[in-house]
Amino acid sequence: MAPDTTIRVGVRTRSLAEPRLQYIRQLGATDIFVDHADVDEEPDEFNDRDARATLAVGRDAIPTVADLEAAKERVEAAGLTLTGIQSLPYSLYGDIMFDREGKEAALEQITTLVRNLGEADIPILGYQWNPRGVVPMRTGSAELRGRAQGTAFDYDEIDDPDALAPGLDREYTEAEFWDNYETFLETVLPVAEEAGVEMALHPVDPPVIESMCGVPRLCRSVENFEKAMDLVPSDNHGLKLCLGCFSQMGEDVTDVLRTFGERDQIGFIHFRDVVGTVPEFHETFVDQGNFDTTEVVETLDEIGYDGVVIPDHVPAMTDDTDWRHRARGYTVGYLRGVIDTVQST
Amino acid sequence: MAPDTTIRVGVRTRSLAEPRLQYIRQLGATDIFVDHADVDEEPDEFNDRDARATLAVGRDAIPTVADLEAAKERVEAAGLTLTGIQSLPYSLYGDIMFDREGKEAALEQITTLVRNLGEADIPILGYQWNPRGVVPMRTGSAELRGRAQGTAFDYDEIDDPDALAPGLDREYTEAEFWDNYETFLETVLPVAEEAGVEMALHPVDPPVIESMCGVPRLCRSVENFEKAMDLVPSDNHGLKLCLGCFSQMGEDVTDVLRTFGERDQIGFIHFRDVVGTVPEFHETFVDQGNFDTTEVVETLDEIGYDGVVIPDHVPAMTDDTDWRHRARGYTVGYLRGVIDTVQST
């Protein structure tokens, strides 16, 4: 018998169809983060293309309280908990990020979503301040053990990293981007506090780089996360702490966990790892990257973390499905084995 | 990064086709035990029906040294080691077990196989002394978490456990069965010693029960394993220590590991577990059974076990393949997580 764990393992999924939820429950995971995945807008290999029985979240597609409650019931019927929305699509924050027309409508939609989540008692809204779909995220792939494939990034493979992104007619400064982000926080965080919802901020990916294609990359370092958390102080603001992104920064991820854990600013954790750091790295299996998985889980145990860890990107394995059932199952199994062992001793 | 492990994780497979081996390597497993799987003879849900690119082992199908070397090269090309043959089919030991016509030919075939394994430098030959296909092994199934299915046994569901098995015209006594088994050991173990091959004996499944359908069940208890090991003493005889079977006996499996580990009599380990004990039990996920997986791995670490553990039967999960890629991947992941953590501390 496994010990009762306080560090829970969750899974992100767009599909809430019964076979998907059954499979996740079979893995011994407990929590679901539902993926917004506007596949038309941001198609990439991490998206989940199975769109049946899902909860759409996008521009002009804000789920009502009834929609959220129905999704929650569906998840609970499978023996799982609907703990949060994994992320917001770029369509919902892009206009705010760039202080463009449409910003007011976007803020209105996001605050409506936050209120609805609160009413439906879904406690976490993940988000990012990342120019996804505007600026390149990866440049290639790497061969892992057994010829599995992981995504790769090499800054030198980008032809012209200073060429303006499509749709931009000028570069943006970091100062104005912080201003735009502050507007977002000033509008959304008070609503989150009232609603009892925690906003959880993901790093830019790749991090470290200050600006690409004319777009400043705010959430690129520990220092900037501290700034982001201090900008509009709120107990309802924390990190979607992607271990892979902090590993890509070259940070000691256990220090990062201690820093933000001490301040109670870890919303939830993306558990993935890479080999190498910016400007050149590739993703890999969770047991083969820069950090020691056991040491990370020991740190989580020491700081008393009682939230959720989820596998994020997972490698492409032989004959796997689009959603990567095999790779996700392997990763959940590995994490649960480490967690059960750390927490039993 | 994971620590260098001395407890290795292996996988049993009949197919040695490249996608299968790639997948196993991707899971971070290191060792292959090839399944004989005479599917015509012993079809059951644990067999592997993918018969392409395999190494057939059965009556009148003894692989030559060249066959074994070819299989070994195939496995090594995928970055894995061919550590053994998982088991012998009933067709190869049935006549010896019952002291029937055909016994001499069967002994000849088995000793030829042992010699060939030695020449090909494949160190382990698993076997069992189990009336598989003659006496019932399971009586039903059980629903596990997320509606996964595990096999179940309930003695009371067998209509007439004393009715002679098909083909038998009388009951056999335990004394004559020990004699027949001794003949096997006296013939095979000296050849194994010469060849440098270890014979690894699996329990009967279900264990505990002394006799069923007129057939004595020798390998049913710790005491009888001690007797089996002492019958013809040999450094080349050990246990295919199926934790599931010892769990079904109601044994403290860590005591069992210490007992046979101390005597260096663990050939390799089947890592699976059940809920309940004979006369009523069902198989389950490796993290949900009678024993504590972490404690078992800690025991292996303490006794300095440097052999292989393999998932044996795994539950039937949603939309899985015949070979249960998903369930096997999850199980390997969980075991590797536990092992990496135990061995890093």
XYZ file of C-alpha atoms in Angstrom:
690
model
C 0.000 0.000 0.000
C 1.143 3.496 -0.843
C 1.230 6.145 1.894
C -1.351 8.934 1.947
C 0.373 11.602 -0.072
C 0.009 15.311 0.428
C 1.889 16.126 -2.776
C -0.746 15.252 -5.351
C -0.170 14.301 -8.983
C -2.475 15.826 -11.541
C -2.822 15.698 -15.306
C -3.637 18.387 -17.851
C -6.168 17.436 -20.472
C -8.448 19.198 -22.880
C -10.721 16.207 -23.291
C -13.000 15.377 -20.405
C -14.381 12.314 -22.207
C -14.848 9.292 -19.967
C -12.050 7.097 -21.381
C -9.565 9.929 -20.862
C -10.647 10.541 -17.273
C -10.714 6.799 -16.523
C -7.174 6.432 -17.812
C -5.967 9.339 -15.656
C -7.653 7.852 -12.600
C -6.119 4.466 -13.351
C -2.692 6.097 -13.168
C -3.438 7.067 -9.579
C -3.524 10.793 -10.397
C -6.050 12.834 -8.442
C -6.346 16.294 -10.020
C -7.352 17.614 -13.413
C -6.229 20.886 -14.975
C -8.339 21.479 -18.035
C -6.525 22.801 -21.100
C -8.036 25.723 -22.939
C -6.295 24.668 -26.158
C -7.732 26.894 -28.839
C -6.293 24.540 -31.391
C -7.085 26.816 -34.312
C -5.086 29.578 -32.780
C -2.092 27.960 -31.152
C -1.549 24.596 -32.756
C 1.575 23.032 -31.362
C 2.642 19.589 -30.366
C 1.713 20.134 -26.747
C -1.924 20.776 -27.528
C -4.507 18.157 -27.079
C -6.488 17.760 -30.261
C -9.231 15.601 -28.856
C -11.927 18.215 -28.550
C -14.888 16.068 -27.587
C -16.412 16.648 -24.192
C -14.272 19.601 -23.268
C -14.595 23.004 -21.666
C -13.772 25.615 -24.298
C -11.944 28.701 -23.032
C -10.965 31.421 -25.489
C -11.792 34.850 -26.781
C -15.581 35.052 -26.761
C -15.735 31.568 -25.222
C -15.891 32.119 -21.496
C -17.537 29.184 -19.724
C -20.536 30.023 -17.572
C -20.903 28.857 -13.974
C -23.193 26.113 -15.280
C -20.571 25.036 -17.856
C -17.930 24.889 -15.140
C -20.154 22.973 -12.753
C -21.016 20.466 -15.458
C -17.315 19.921 -16.194
C -16.614 19.583 -12.493
C -19.313 16.948 -12.082
C -18.000 15.006 -15.036
C -14.507 15.001 -13.528
C -15.783 14.081 -10.071
C -17.855 11.218 -11.501
C -14.540 9.696 -12.616
C -13.142 9.965 -9.083
C -11.012 13.055 -9.791
C -11.016 16.740 -8.804
C -11.204 19.648 -11.261
C -8.554 21.842 -9.650
C -8.035 24.479 -12.257
C -7.817 25.805 -15.761
C -4.316 25.087 -16.980
C -3.788 28.340 -18.883
C -5.329 31.231 -20.779
C -4.896 31.375 -24.549
C -2.926 34.216 -26.110
C -6.190 35.435 -27.658
C -7.324 36.438 -24.180
C -4.232 38.301 -22.997
C -2.475 39.454 -26.205
C -4.350 42.748 -26.475
C -3.682 43.516 -22.814
C -0.012 42.625 -23.198
C 0.352 45.039 -26.122
C -2.118 47.681 -24.784
C -4.144 47.355 -27.968
C -7.739 47.817 -28.941
C -9.696 44.935 -27.468
C -7.910 45.194 -24.136
C -11.010 46.275 -22.217
C -13.109 43.469 -23.637
C -10.360 40.967 -22.822
C -10.082 42.186 -19.229
C -13.842 41.916 -18.913
C -13.782 38.338 -20.208
C -10.961 37.286 -17.917
C -12.584 38.791 -14.811
C -15.863 37.092 -15.757
C -13.994 33.797 -15.984
C -12.397 34.380 -12.585
C -15.789 35.122 -11.006
C -17.340 32.060 -12.616
C -14.505 29.847 -11.403
C -15.019 31.157 -7.883
C -18.735 30.441 -7.996
C -18.084 26.945 -9.301
C -15.457 26.427 -6.591
C -12.584 25.708 -8.982
C -9.622 27.188 -7.128
C -6.839 27.858 -9.663
C -6.536 29.782 -12.918
C -3.182 29.240 -14.608
C -1.989 31.897 -17.029
C 1.136 33.083 -18.784
C 2.480 36.369 -20.072
C 4.171 34.729 -22.992
C 3.954 35.739 -26.673
C 2.963 32.188 -27.695
C 2.233 31.865 -31.376
C 3.940 35.228 -31.979
C 7.540 34.386 -31.075
C 9.187 30.981 -31.697
C 9.236 28.581 -28.762
C 11.369 25.713 -30.100
C 13.627 25.348 -33.103
C 13.857 21.581 -33.501
C 13.899 18.252 -31.758
C 16.385 15.897 -30.121
C 16.639 12.127 -30.094
C 16.270 10.692 -26.594
C 16.756 7.126 -25.314
C 15.118 4.473 -27.476
C 14.697 7.061 -30.261
C 12.015 8.973 -28.389
C 11.795 12.618 -29.462
C 12.014 15.716 -27.296
C 11.673 19.315 -28.419
C 14.835 21.399 -28.702
C 15.782 25.073 -28.708
C 18.920 26.595 -30.135
C 19.035 30.377 -30.256
C 21.549 30.284 -33.101
C 19.064 28.516 -35.319
C 16.731 31.504 -35.362
C 17.478 33.402 -38.559
C 16.886 36.881 -37.216
C 15.806 37.074 -33.563
C 15.429 40.844 -33.834
C 13.085 40.814 -36.845
C 9.713 42.105 -35.687
C 7.056 39.451 -35.106
C 4.181 39.348 -37.635
C 1.683 42.104 -36.872
C 4.143 44.335 -35.013
C 5.192 47.659 -36.465
C 7.621 48.567 -33.707
C 9.598 47.150 -30.800
C 8.071 47.356 -27.342
C 10.091 48.395 -24.321
C 10.295 46.434 -21.124
C 8.994 49.446 -19.153
C 5.792 49.704 -21.139
C 5.312 45.939 -20.940
C 5.557 46.071 -17.148
C 2.975 48.891 -17.211
C 0.618 46.847 -19.352
C 1.081 43.834 -17.114
C 0.404 45.976 -14.022
C -2.907 47.065 -15.534
C -3.819 43.414 -15.943
C -2.922 42.596 -12.331
C -4.695 45.676 -10.924
C -7.859 44.656 -12.704
C -7.784 40.906 -12.202
C -6.243 40.296 -8.762
C -8.910 42.110 -6.717
C -11.545 40.035 -8.503
C -9.528 36.876 -7.828
C -9.377 37.785 -4.140
C -13.125 38.287 -3.958
C -13.775 35.086 -5.875
C -11.322 32.973 -3.883
C -9.375 32.004 -7.001
C -5.577 31.844 -7.239
C -3.928 33.189 -10.386
C -0.823 31.128 -11.226
C 1.786 32.661 -13.570
C 3.911 30.536 -15.936
C 7.394 31.595 -17.131
C 8.094 32.584 -20.715
C 9.510 29.695 -22.651
C 12.376 29.918 -23.477
C 13.268 32.166 -20.534
C 16.442 34.239 -19.894
C 16.271 36.108 -23.222
C 15.216 39.718 -22.582
C 13.413 40.352 -25.822
C 12.716 38.498 -29.048
C 11.132 39.730 -32.277
C 10.451 43.125 -30.677
C 8.593 41.617 -27.712
C 9.958 41.947 -24.148
C 9.928 38.689 -22.196
C 9.059 39.690 -18.638
C 8.713 36.335 -16.875
C 12.216 35.130 -17.668
C 14.053 35.011 -14.321
C 13.647 34.525 -10.580
C 14.195 38.247 -10.092
C 11.400 39.123 -12.512
C 9.037 36.657 -10.857
C 9.733 38.388 -7.567
C 8.958 41.694 -9.282
C 5.766 40.257 -10.803
C 4.603 39.025 -7.380
C 5.419 42.373 -5.738
C 3.891 44.566 -8.454
C 0.366 44.237 -7.085
C 0.717 42.292 -3.837
C -1.994 39.688 -3.387
C -2.446 36.441 -1.505
C -4.240 35.195 -4.613
C -1.233 35.437 -6.914
C 1.385 32.733 -7.288
C 3.488 30.752 -9.723
C 2.610 28.012 -12.123
C 6.104 26.892 -11.304
C 7.376 25.154 -14.422
C 10.475 23.263 -13.280
C 11.470 22.836 -16.920
C 11.597 26.598 -17.516
C 13.617 27.269 -14.340
C 15.910 24.396 -15.325
C 16.285 26.051 -18.756
C 17.355 29.230 -16.882
C 20.180 27.296 -15.225
C 18.627 27.851 -11.799
C 18.934 25.377 -8.945
C 15.255 24.454 -8.965
C 15.278 23.409 -5.297
C 16.333 26.982 -4.381
C 13.513 28.314 -6.549
C 11.010 26.042 -4.776
C 12.271 27.187 -1.372
C 12.140 30.865 -2.347
C 8.573 30.868 -3.582
C 7.404 28.113 -1.239
C 8.438 30.178 1.787
C 6.212 32.982 0.571
C 3.339 30.598 -0.181
C 3.482 31.598 -3.831
C 3.408 28.195 -5.539
C 0.048 27.725 -7.247
C 0.906 24.447 -8.909
C 3.941 22.803 -10.478
C 4.799 21.697 -14.002
C 7.090 18.717 -13.576
C 9.336 18.352 -16.613
C 13.039 18.728 -17.279
C 15.591 19.541 -19.986
C 19.246 18.939 -20.770
C 21.203 22.166 -21.227
C 20.170 25.748 -20.612
C 19.281 28.765 -22.735
C 20.598 29.423 -25.394
C 20.622 25.671 -26.156
C 18.614 22.911 -24.513
C 16.307 20.028 -25.276
C 13.451 18.475 -23.348
C 13.828 14.936 -22.019
C 12.319 12.256 -19.807
C 11.651 13.458 -16.265
C 14.390 11.155 -14.929
C 17.091 12.305 -17.336
C 17.298 16.075 -17.128
C 19.419 18.717 -15.395
C 17.906 18.250 -11.951
C 17.562 15.238 -9.642
C 13.861 14.392 -9.464
C 14.157 12.782 -6.037
C 15.907 15.850 -4.621
C 13.169 18.085 -6.000
C 10.430 15.963 -4.432
C 12.363 15.868 -1.137
C 12.450 19.656 -1.238
C 8.695 19.808 -1.857
C 8.225 17.501 1.116
C 10.505 19.626 3.304
C 8.723 22.873 2.486
C 5.386 21.176 3.174
C 4.031 21.634 -0.338
C 0.532 20.159 -0.435
C -0.484 21.170 -3.934
C -0.419 19.492 -7.305
C 2.429 18.553 -9.633
C 1.552 17.784 -13.247
C 3.583 16.381 -16.121
C 3.744 19.117 -18.729
C 5.326 18.355 -22.084
C 6.330 14.714 -22.321
C 8.547 13.106 -24.996
C 7.108 11.513 -28.127
C 7.314 7.754 -27.623
C 6.893 4.885 -30.081
C 3.340 4.390 -31.381
C 1.913 6.807 -28.856
C -1.337 8.725 -29.353
C -1.628 12.410 -30.131
C -2.144 13.136 -26.432
C 0.813 10.863 -25.558
C -0.963 8.450 -23.272
C 2.121 6.256 -22.974
C 4.567 9.036 -22.163
C 2.125 10.697 -19.785
C 1.400 7.386 -18.066
C 5.097 6.648 -17.668
C 5.731 10.124 -16.252
C 2.841 9.962 -13.765
C 4.064 6.514 -12.697
C 7.624 7.727 -12.167
C 6.524 10.816 -10.220
C 4.121 8.834 -8.049
C 6.865 6.300 -7.302
C 9.250 9.062 -6.215
C 6.589 10.888 -4.184
C 5.295 7.764 -2.423
C 8.854 6.841 -1.483
C 9.908 10.303 -0.303
C 6.734 10.671 1.737
C 6.966 7.210 3.296
C 10.366 7.906 4.850
C 19.616 13.065 -13.162
C 18.792 9.670 -11.734
C 21.383 7.830 -9.663
C 23.187 4.796 -11.102
C 20.959 1.992 -10.004
C 22.097 -1.481 -9.144
C 18.537 -2.812 -8.937
C 17.670 -2.985 -12.617
C 14.193 -2.898 -14.145
C 13.483 -5.322 -16.941
C 10.507 -6.192 -19.106
C 9.205 -9.514 -20.361
C 8.212 -9.606 -23.986
C 7.668 -12.220 -26.635
C 8.101 -9.767 -29.480
C 11.600 -8.557 -30.195
C 10.398 -6.279 -32.984
C 12.087 -2.890 -33.045
C 9.102 -0.750 -31.942
C 8.627 -3.002 -28.904
C 12.284 -2.832 -27.899
C 12.414 0.926 -28.522
C 9.412 1.448 -26.282
C 10.980 -0.634 -23.500
C 14.226 1.315 -23.785
C 12.303 4.595 -23.712
C 10.857 3.554 -20.357
C 14.397 3.420 -18.979
C 14.277 -0.358 -18.525
C 17.555 -2.170 -19.167
C 16.889 -5.918 -19.326
C 14.764 -8.175 -21.501
C 13.337 -11.540 -20.515
C 11.980 -13.168 -23.628
C 8.650 -14.942 -23.277
C 8.340 -18.401 -24.720
C 4.592 -17.931 -25.137
C 3.428 -20.955 -27.046
C 0.193 -19.141 -27.668
C -1.516 -22.172 -29.180
C -0.913 -24.140 -26.068
C -1.367 -21.771 -23.176
C -3.454 -18.867 -24.344
C -4.151 -16.583 -21.449
C -4.373 -12.902 -20.926
C -0.773 -12.640 -19.804
C 0.604 -13.959 -23.046
C 1.947 -11.700 -25.651
C 0.245 -12.352 -28.941
C 2.567 -10.332 -31.118
C 4.621 -13.158 -32.549
C 6.678 -11.285 -35.117
C 10.421 -11.202 -34.583
C 10.493 -13.500 -31.627
C 12.497 -16.398 -30.262
C 10.230 -19.443 -30.217
C 10.755 -21.836 -27.302
C 8.583 -24.902 -26.997
C 8.436 -28.637 -27.494
C 10.466 -29.337 -30.617
C 11.341 -25.644 -30.843
C 14.622 -25.253 -29.021
C 16.557 -22.220 -30.250
C 20.074 -22.895 -31.511
C 23.084 -20.934 -30.344
C 22.829 -18.935 -33.566
C 19.128 -18.194 -32.897
C 19.979 -17.016 -29.395
C 22.880 -14.899 -30.569
C 20.713 -13.291 -33.230
C 18.067 -12.442 -30.616
C 20.740 -11.097 -28.314
C 22.137 -8.846 -31.016
C 18.680 -7.545 -31.842
C 18.110 -6.681 -28.183
C 21.540 -5.109 -27.797
C 21.036 -3.011 -30.926
C 18.136 -1.377 -29.082
C 20.364 -0.554 -26.123
C 19.101 -3.401 -23.917
C 20.440 -6.682 -22.526
C 18.898 -10.116 -23.159
C 19.161 -11.447 -19.621
C 17.076 -14.554 -19.799
C 14.217 -16.666 -21.009
C 11.249 -15.800 -18.850
C 9.852 -19.325 -18.536
C 9.501 -22.783 -20.037
C 6.145 -23.810 -21.487
C 4.200 -26.660 -19.903
C 4.804 -28.656 -23.088
C 8.460 -28.909 -22.077
C 8.077 -29.977 -18.465
C 4.638 -31.641 -18.280
C 5.868 -35.117 -19.163
C 8.688 -34.841 -16.625
C 6.283 -33.578 -13.961
C 3.994 -36.572 -14.499
C 6.801 -39.105 -15.260
C 5.152 -39.864 -18.591
C 6.334 -41.062 -21.958
C 8.175 -38.202 -23.584
C 10.051 -37.367 -20.396
C 13.454 -38.341 -21.779
C 12.975 -36.276 -24.925
C 11.840 -33.304 -22.850
C 14.871 -33.536 -20.553
C 17.086 -33.699 -23.623
C 15.463 -30.600 -25.080
C 15.744 -28.638 -21.852
C 19.403 -29.506 -21.334
C 20.103 -28.578 -24.944
C 18.453 -25.220 -24.313
C 20.539 -24.708 -21.171
C 23.756 -25.481 -23.045
C 22.805 -23.175 -25.894
C 21.992 -20.363 -23.463
C 25.394 -20.803 -21.866
C 27.165 -20.652 -25.200
C 25.222 -17.545 -26.160
C 26.025 -16.008 -22.764
C 22.400 -15.528 -21.706
C 22.589 -16.077 -17.950
C 19.086 -16.972 -16.700
C 16.472 -19.593 -17.564
C 13.210 -19.025 -15.710
C 10.946 -22.028 -15.233
C 8.000 -23.167 -13.204
C 6.679 -26.451 -11.900
C 3.113 -25.397 -12.304
C 0.292 -27.296 -14.038
C -0.543 -24.292 -16.237
C -3.277 -25.006 -18.740
C -4.223 -28.144 -16.780
C -5.490 -26.622 -13.545
C -7.388 -23.278 -13.316
C -5.291 -20.217 -12.417
C -7.951 -17.540 -12.011
C -11.708 -17.609 -11.675
C -12.709 -14.066 -12.629
C -11.736 -10.430 -12.550
C -12.032 -7.432 -10.254
C -12.682 -3.767 -10.965
C -9.766 -1.557 -9.913
C -9.456 2.241 -9.770
C -10.770 4.018 -12.865
C -12.509 0.796 -13.921
C -9.252 -0.943 -14.774
C -9.525 -4.732 -14.578
C -7.376 -7.139 -12.574
C -7.624 -10.918 -12.520
C -9.241 -12.557 -9.483
C -9.219 -15.961 -7.800
C -11.861 -17.336 -5.482
C -11.489 -20.984 -4.516
C -15.213 -21.250 -3.838
C -15.998 -20.456 -7.448
C -14.368 -23.647 -8.676
C -17.163 -26.167 -9.139
C -15.233 -29.251 -8.126
C -11.577 -28.673 -7.210
C -11.078 -32.403 -6.712
C -12.338 -33.443 -10.154
C -9.400 -34.863 -12.093
C -7.900 -32.540 -14.689
C -8.503 -33.484 -18.344
C -6.129 -36.282 -19.392
C -5.568 -37.605 -15.880
C -6.866 -41.023 -14.873
C -5.701 -40.869 -11.270
C -4.529 -38.496 -8.540
C -0.798 -38.035 -8.078
C 0.816 -37.998 -4.647
C 3.087 -35.285 -3.409
C 5.851 -37.864 -2.783
C 5.916 -39.047 -6.369
C 5.806 -35.450 -7.598
C 8.875 -34.596 -5.507
C 10.597 -37.654 -6.998
C 9.758 -36.566 -10.509
C 10.956 -33.058 -9.779
C 14.194 -34.418 -8.302
C 14.859 -36.305 -11.544
C 14.468 -33.016 -13.406
C 16.890 -31.216 -11.092
C 19.435 -34.054 -11.112
C 19.494 -33.971 -14.891
C 19.333 -30.242 -15.503
C 21.301 -28.570 -12.683
C 24.684 -30.170 -13.483
C 24.294 -28.972 -17.067
C 23.338 -25.510 -15.817
C 26.475 -25.431 -13.663
C 28.677 -26.383 -16.587
C 26.964 -23.899 -18.858
C 27.012 -21.018 -16.358
C 23.242 -20.624 -16.497
C 21.013 -20.006 -13.478
C 17.697 -21.868 -13.301
C 15.059 -19.658 -11.625
C 11.944 -21.370 -10.215
C 8.525 -19.628 -10.121
C 5.830 -20.472 -7.532
C 2.623 -22.221 -8.456
C -0.172 -19.736 -8.930
C -2.348 -19.771 -6.883
C -0.048 -21.056 -4.138
C -0.918 -22.439 -0.660
C -3.326 -25.102 -1.969
C -1.712 -28.557 -1.641
C -3.367 -30.205 -4.585
C -5.971 -29.345 -7.214
C -7.639 -31.559 -9.802
C -5.455 -34.499 -8.761
C -2.205 -32.558 -9.233
C 0.103 -31.798 -6.268
C 1.286 -28.191 -6.145
C 4.863 -28.380 -4.881
C 6.027 -24.771 -5.126
C 3.313 -23.348 -2.889
C 5.126 -22.112 0.266
C 8.405 -20.775 1.631
C 9.056 -24.152 3.247
C 8.638 -25.972 -0.055
C 10.918 -23.519 -1.839
C 13.546 -24.261 0.783
C 13.007 -27.958 0.110
C 13.227 -27.401 -3.657
C 16.517 -25.525 -3.259
C 17.936 -28.228 -0.952
C 16.789 -31.204 -3.003
C 19.758 -31.024 -5.358
C 22.012 -28.315 -3.959
C 23.451 -26.063 -6.662
C 24.802 -22.544 -6.924
C 22.969 -22.381 -10.248
C 19.497 -22.771 -8.806
C 17.411 -19.919 -7.453
C 13.972 -18.354 -7.371
C 12.042 -16.442 -9.967
C 10.714 -14.680 -6.919
C 7.185 -13.612 -7.813
C 6.213 -11.104 -5.117
C 2.591 -11.472 -6.180
C 2.568 -15.197 -5.439
C 4.238 -14.769 -2.028
C 1.793 -11.952 -1.307
C -1.038 -14.345 -2.260
C 0.401 -16.772 0.337
C 0.013 -14.114 3.028
C 3.788 -13.994 3.544
C 5.660 -10.873 4.581
C 7.459 -10.512 1.273
C 10.351 -8.582 2.824
C 11.072 -11.626 5.031
C 10.949 -13.829 1.956
C 13.426 -11.569 0.169
C 15.774 -11.618 3.160
C 15.550 -15.412 3.485
C 16.413 -16.222 -0.109
C 18.602 -13.151 -0.601
C 20.876 -14.231 2.243
C 21.441 -17.539 0.475
C 21.992 -15.817 -2.880
C 19.014 -17.672 -4.300
C 17.137 -14.860 -6.030
C 17.424 -15.295 -9.785
C 15.104 -12.454 -10.695
C 11.964 -10.864 -9.325
C 8.407 -10.565 -10.602
C 7.127 -7.294 -9.232
C 3.339 -7.383 -8.929
C 0.875 -7.404 -6.068
C -2.617 -8.503 -5.063
C -5.302 -7.610 -2.531
C -6.262 -10.544 -0.320
C -4.690 -13.969 0.002
C -5.572 -17.522 -1.036
C -8.394 -18.632 -1.079
C -9.581 -15.220 -2.335
C -7.538 -12.437 -3.912
C -7.360 -10.180 -6.929
C -4.441 -8.609 -8.752
C -4.047 -4.828 -8.669
C -1.773 -1.909 -9.512
C 1.705 -2.272 -8.028
C 1.046 0.643 -5.662
C -2.240 -0.693 -4.296
C -1.634 -4.229 -3.096
C -0.947 -6.034 0.181
C 2.664 -4.931 0.498
C 4.347 -1.526 0.586
C 6.347 -1.173 -2.633
C 8.824 1.264 -1.109
C 9.513 -1.070 1.811
C 10.132 -3.940 -0.594
C 12.592 -1.895 -2.645
C 14.305 -0.707 0.552
C 14.705 -4.355 1.520
C 16.211 -5.165 -1.884
C 18.613 -2.287 -1.406
C 19.539 -3.455 2.107
C 20.263 -7.015 1.021
C 22.350 -5.682 -1.866
C 20.210 -7.191 -4.600
C 21.789 -6.288 -7.922
C 19.541 -8.273 -10.233
C 16.452 -7.488 -12.244
C 12.864 -6.787 -11.233
C 10.201 -7.075 -13.928
C 6.525 -6.162 -13.978
C 4.669 -9.417 -14.441
C 0.911 -9.288 -14.948
C -0.357 -5.716 -15.138
C -3.986 -4.544 -14.987
C -6.069 -4.003 -18.111
C -6.294 -0.232 -18.638
C -8.527 1.840 -20.906
C -7.796 1.480 -24.638
C -4.575 -0.409 -23.993
C -3.002 -2.828 -26.467
C -2.970 -6.587 -26.169
C 0.497 -6.436 -24.626
C -0.666 -3.620 -22.285
C 1.847 -0.987 -23.264
C 0.140 1.620 -21.081
C -0.090 -0.495 -17.946
C 3.429 -1.836 -18.408
C 4.790 1.667 -19.002
C 3.047 2.993 -15.905
C 4.394 0.093 -13.812
C 7.967 0.471 -15.054
C 7.731 4.209 -14.361
C 6.448 3.682 -10.830
C 9.099 1.051 -10.025
C 11.899 3.155 -11.461
C 10.718 6.149 -9.426
C 10.750 4.111 -6.224
C 14.115 2.489 -7.008
C 15.835 5.748 -8.005
C 14.603 7.362 -4.792
C 15.516 4.486 -2.479
C 18.957 4.205 -4.042
C 19.652 7.946 -3.941
C 19.239 8.127 -0.162
